[in-house]
mmCIF file of C-alpha atoms and ligand atoms in Angstrom:
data_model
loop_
_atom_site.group_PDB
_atom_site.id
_atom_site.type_symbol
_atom_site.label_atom_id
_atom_site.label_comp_id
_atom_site.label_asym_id
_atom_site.label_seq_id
_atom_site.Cartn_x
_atom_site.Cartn_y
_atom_site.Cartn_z
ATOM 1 C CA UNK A 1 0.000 0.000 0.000
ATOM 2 C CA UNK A 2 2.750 2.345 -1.124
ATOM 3 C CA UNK A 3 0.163 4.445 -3.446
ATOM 4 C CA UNK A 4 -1.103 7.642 -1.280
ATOM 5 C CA UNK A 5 -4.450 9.339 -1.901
ATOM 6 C CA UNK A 6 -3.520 12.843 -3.069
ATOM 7 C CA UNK A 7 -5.193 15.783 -1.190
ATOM 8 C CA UNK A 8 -7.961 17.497 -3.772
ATOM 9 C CA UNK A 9 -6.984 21.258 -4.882
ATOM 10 C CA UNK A 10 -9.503 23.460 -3.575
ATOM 11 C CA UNK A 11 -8.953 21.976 0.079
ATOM 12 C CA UNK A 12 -8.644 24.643 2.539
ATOM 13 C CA UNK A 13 -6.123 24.041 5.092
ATOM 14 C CA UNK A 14 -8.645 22.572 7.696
ATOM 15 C CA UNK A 15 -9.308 20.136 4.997
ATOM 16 C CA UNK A 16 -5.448 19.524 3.916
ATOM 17 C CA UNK A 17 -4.621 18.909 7.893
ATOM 18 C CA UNK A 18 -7.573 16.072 8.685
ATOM 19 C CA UNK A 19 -6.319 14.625 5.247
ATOM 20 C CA UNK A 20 -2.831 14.187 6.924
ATOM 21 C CA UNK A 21 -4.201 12.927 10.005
ATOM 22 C CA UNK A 22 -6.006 10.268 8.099
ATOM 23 C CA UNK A 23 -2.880 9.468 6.397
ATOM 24 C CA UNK A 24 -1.055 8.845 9.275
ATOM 25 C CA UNK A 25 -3.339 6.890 10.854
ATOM 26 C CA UNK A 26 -3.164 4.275 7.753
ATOM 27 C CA UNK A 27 0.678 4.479 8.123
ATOM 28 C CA UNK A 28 0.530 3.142 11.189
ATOM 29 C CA UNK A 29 -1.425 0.403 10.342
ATOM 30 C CA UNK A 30 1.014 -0.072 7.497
ATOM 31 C CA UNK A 31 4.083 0.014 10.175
ATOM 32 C CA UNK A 32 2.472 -2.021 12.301
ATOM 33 C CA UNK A 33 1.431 -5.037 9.900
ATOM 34 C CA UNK A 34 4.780 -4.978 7.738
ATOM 35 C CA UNK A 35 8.022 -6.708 8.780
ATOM 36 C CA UNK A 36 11.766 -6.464 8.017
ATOM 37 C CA UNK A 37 12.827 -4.219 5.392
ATOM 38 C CA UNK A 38 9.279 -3.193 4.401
ATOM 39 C CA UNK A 39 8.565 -2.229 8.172
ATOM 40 C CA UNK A 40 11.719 0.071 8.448
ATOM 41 C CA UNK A 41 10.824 1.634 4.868
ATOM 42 C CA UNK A 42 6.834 2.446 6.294
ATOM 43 C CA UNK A 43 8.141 3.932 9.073
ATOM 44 C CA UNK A 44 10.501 6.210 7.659
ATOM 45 C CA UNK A 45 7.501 7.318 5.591
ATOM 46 C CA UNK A 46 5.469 7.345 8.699
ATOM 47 C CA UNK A 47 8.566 9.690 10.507
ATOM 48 C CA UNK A 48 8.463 11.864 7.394
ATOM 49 C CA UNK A 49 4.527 12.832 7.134
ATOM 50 C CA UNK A 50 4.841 13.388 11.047
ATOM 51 C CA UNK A 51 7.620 16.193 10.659
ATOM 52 C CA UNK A 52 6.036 17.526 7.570
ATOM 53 C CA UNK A 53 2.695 17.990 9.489
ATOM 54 C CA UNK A 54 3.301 18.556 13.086
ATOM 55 C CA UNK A 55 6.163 21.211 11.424
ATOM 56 C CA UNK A 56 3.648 22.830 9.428
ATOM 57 C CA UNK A 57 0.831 23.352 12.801
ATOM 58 C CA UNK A 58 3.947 24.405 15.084
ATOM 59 C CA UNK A 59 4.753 27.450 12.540
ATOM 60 C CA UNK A 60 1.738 28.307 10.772
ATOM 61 C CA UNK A 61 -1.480 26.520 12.495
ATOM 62 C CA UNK A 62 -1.277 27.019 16.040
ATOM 63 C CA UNK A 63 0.060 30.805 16.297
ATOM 64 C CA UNK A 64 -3.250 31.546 14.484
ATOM 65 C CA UNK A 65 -5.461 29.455 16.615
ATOM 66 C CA UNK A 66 -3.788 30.653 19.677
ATOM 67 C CA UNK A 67 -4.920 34.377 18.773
ATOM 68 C CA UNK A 68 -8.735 33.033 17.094
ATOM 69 C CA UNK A 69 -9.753 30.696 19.490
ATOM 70 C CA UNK A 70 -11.551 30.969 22.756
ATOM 71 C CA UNK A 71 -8.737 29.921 25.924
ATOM 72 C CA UNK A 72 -6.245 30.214 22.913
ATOM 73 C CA UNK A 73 -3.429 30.053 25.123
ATOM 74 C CA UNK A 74 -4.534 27.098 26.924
ATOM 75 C CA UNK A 75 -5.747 25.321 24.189
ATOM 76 C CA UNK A 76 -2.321 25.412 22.080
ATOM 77 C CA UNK A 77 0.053 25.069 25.178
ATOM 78 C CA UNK A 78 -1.626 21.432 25.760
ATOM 79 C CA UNK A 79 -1.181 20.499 22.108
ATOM 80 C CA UNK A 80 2.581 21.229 22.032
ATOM 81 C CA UNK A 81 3.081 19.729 25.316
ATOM 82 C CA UNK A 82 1.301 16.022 23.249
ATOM 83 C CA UNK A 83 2.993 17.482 19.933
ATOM 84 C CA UNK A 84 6.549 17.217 22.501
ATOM 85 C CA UNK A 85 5.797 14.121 24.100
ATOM 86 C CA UNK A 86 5.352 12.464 20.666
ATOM 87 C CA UNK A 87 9.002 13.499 19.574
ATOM 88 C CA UNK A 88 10.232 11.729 22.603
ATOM 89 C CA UNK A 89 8.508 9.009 21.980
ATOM 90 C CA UNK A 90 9.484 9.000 18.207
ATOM 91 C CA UNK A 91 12.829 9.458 19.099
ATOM 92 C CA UNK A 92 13.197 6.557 21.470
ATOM 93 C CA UNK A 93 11.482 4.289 18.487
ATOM 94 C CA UNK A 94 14.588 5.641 16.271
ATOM 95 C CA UNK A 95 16.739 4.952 18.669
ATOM 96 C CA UNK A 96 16.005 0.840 19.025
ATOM 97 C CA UNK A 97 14.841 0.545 15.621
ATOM 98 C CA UNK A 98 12.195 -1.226 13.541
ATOM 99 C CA UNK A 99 13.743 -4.514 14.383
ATOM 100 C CA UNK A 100 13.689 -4.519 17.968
ATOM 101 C CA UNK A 101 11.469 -6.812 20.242
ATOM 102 C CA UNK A 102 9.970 -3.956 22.400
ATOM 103 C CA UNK A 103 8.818 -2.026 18.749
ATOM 104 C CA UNK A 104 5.645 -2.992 18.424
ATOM 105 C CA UNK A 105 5.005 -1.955 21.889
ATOM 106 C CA UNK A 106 6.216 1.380 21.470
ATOM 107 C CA UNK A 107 5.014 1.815 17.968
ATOM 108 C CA UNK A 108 1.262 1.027 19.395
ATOM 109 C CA UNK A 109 1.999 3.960 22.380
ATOM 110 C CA UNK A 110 3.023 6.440 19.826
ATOM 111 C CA UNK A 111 0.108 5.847 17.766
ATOM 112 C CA UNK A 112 -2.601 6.590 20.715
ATOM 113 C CA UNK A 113 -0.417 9.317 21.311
ATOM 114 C CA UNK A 114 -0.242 10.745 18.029
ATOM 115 C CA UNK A 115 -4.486 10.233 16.944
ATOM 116 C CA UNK A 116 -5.433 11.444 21.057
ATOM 117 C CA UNK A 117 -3.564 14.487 20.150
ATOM 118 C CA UNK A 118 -5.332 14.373 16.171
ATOM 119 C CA UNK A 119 -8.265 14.567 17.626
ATOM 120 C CA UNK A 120 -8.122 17.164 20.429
ATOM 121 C CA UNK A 121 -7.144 19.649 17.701
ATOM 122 C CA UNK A 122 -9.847 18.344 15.475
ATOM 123 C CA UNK A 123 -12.308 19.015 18.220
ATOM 124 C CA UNK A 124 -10.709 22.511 19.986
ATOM 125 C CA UNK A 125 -8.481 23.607 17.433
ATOM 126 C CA UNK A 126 -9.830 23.726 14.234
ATOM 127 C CA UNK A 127 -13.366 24.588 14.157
ATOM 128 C CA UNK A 128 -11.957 28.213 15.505
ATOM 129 C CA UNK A 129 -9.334 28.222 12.167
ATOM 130 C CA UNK A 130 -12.371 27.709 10.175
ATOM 131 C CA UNK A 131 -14.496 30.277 12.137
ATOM 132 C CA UNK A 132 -12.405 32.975 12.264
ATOM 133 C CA UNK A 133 -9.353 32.850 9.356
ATOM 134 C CA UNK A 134 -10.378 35.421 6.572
ATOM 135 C CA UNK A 135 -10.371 33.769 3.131
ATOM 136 C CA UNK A 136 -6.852 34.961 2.400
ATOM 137 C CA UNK A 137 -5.429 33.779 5.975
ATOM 138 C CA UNK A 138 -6.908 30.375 4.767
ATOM 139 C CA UNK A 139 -5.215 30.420 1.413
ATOM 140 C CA UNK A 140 -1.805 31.260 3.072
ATOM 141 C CA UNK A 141 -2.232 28.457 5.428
ATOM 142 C CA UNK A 142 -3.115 26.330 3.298
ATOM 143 C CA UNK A 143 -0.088 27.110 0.721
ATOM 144 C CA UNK A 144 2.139 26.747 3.246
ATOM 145 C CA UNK A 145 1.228 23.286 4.316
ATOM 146 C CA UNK A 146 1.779 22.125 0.570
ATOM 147 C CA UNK A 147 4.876 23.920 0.766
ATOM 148 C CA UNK A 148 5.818 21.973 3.912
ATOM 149 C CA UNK A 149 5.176 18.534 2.246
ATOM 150 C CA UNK A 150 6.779 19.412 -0.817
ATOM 151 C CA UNK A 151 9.636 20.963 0.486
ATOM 152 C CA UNK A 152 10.459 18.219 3.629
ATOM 153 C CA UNK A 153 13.433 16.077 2.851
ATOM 154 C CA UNK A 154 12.822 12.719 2.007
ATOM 155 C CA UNK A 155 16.185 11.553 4.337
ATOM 156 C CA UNK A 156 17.504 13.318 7.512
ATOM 157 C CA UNK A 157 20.629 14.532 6.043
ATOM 158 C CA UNK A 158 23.316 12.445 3.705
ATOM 159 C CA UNK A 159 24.508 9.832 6.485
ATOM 160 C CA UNK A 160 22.433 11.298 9.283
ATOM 161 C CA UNK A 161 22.661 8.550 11.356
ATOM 162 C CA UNK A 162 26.017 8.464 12.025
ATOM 163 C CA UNK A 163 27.501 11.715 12.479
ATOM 164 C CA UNK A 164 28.043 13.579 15.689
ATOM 165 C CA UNK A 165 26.122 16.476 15.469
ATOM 166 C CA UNK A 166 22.842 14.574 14.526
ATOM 167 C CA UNK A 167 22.944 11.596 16.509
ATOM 168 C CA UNK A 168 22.450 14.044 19.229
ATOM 169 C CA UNK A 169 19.099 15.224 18.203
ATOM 170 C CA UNK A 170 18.242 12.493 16.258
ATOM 171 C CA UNK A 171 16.926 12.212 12.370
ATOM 172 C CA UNK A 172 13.319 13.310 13.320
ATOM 173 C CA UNK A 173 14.301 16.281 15.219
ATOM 174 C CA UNK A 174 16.983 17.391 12.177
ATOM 175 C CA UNK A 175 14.115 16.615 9.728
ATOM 176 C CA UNK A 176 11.969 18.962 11.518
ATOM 177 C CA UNK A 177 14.458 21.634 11.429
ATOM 178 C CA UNK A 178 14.553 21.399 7.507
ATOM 179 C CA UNK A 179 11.093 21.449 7.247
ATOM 180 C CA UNK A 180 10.765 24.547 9.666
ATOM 181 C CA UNK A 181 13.412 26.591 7.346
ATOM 182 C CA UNK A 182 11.358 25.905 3.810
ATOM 183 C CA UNK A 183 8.526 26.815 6.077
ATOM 184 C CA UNK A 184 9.565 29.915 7.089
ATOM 185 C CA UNK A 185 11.217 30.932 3.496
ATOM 186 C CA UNK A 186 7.864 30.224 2.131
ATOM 187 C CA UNK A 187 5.773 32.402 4.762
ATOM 188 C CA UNK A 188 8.497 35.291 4.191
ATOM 189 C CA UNK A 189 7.709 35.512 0.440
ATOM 190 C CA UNK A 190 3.949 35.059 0.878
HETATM 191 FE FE1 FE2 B 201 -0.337 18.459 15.839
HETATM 192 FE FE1 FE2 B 202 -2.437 17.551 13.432
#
């Protein structure tokens, strides 16, 4: 099930986002039920479409619903506080790899994490975006998202996983970083 259902053009960003979530929730069924090679190829996908997505909310999503919605501030402090316990968690699952014993384990954790924290922003978070984004904020959202996924590097960095610097922070954490900068290029221009 390598074959991904592409977003439809005239998707606002609300729209783009809940199509991610619904693709990640099918990757982890695809993690989960491959093996070997295959399983270490689905979840490097998997790691990809999280720092493409969770990226693209941290920069462009939540500073707009922390100024639209209702309890803002509260609202968006508890979803970085999940959107930070799910890079610790997705960094420990680099860090023994798709082959180890206790993976499944941890892959099933991140997962409730990952759709408990989906759905508290589909509930609390995005109804406000929708409510109170003028057409253009929408637009710009919603380019930047695409921008985000197009944009994201495919690998960490040439060899990632074994130089100094990185192994510190890890390959989702660097790919994050990547993704933040073609973010933020993309805002500046828009
Ligand atoms: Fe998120
Ligand atoms: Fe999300």
């Amino acid at each position: 099930m390598n074959k991904r259902s592409e977003p439809a053009d005239d998707m606002d960003v609300v729209d783009l986002l809940i199509h991610q979530h619904n693709e990640i929730r099918e990757l982890f069924t695809e993690v989960k039920r491959s093996k070997g090679e295959a399983r270490a190829e689905a979840f490097g996908r998997l790691r990809r479409l999280l720092a493409v997505h969770e990226t693209a909310e941290e920069e462009i999503v939540h500073p707009n619903a922390r100024r639209m919605a209702e309890d803002g501030d509260l609202i968006i402090d508890r979803r970085l506080a999940e959107e930070n316990l799910s890079k610790r968690m997705l960094s420990e699952l680099e860090h023994m790899g798709a082959d180890s014993p206790e993976f499944p384990k941890r892959l099933q954790d991140l997962r409730q994490a990952v759709l408990d924290h989906a759905e508290n922003e589909e509930r609390e978070e995005f109804p406000a975006i929708r409510e109170h984004a003028s057409e253009q904020q929408l637009r710009v959202m919603a380019t930047a998202v695409k921008a985000a996924e197009a944009l994201a590097p495919t690998h960490p960095h040439p060899g990632v996983e074994s130089t100094g610097a990185n192994l510190l922070i890890g390959p989702y954490a660097a790919m994050m970083d990547r993704t933040r900068d073609a973010v933020r290029k993309v805002m500046k221009r828009s």
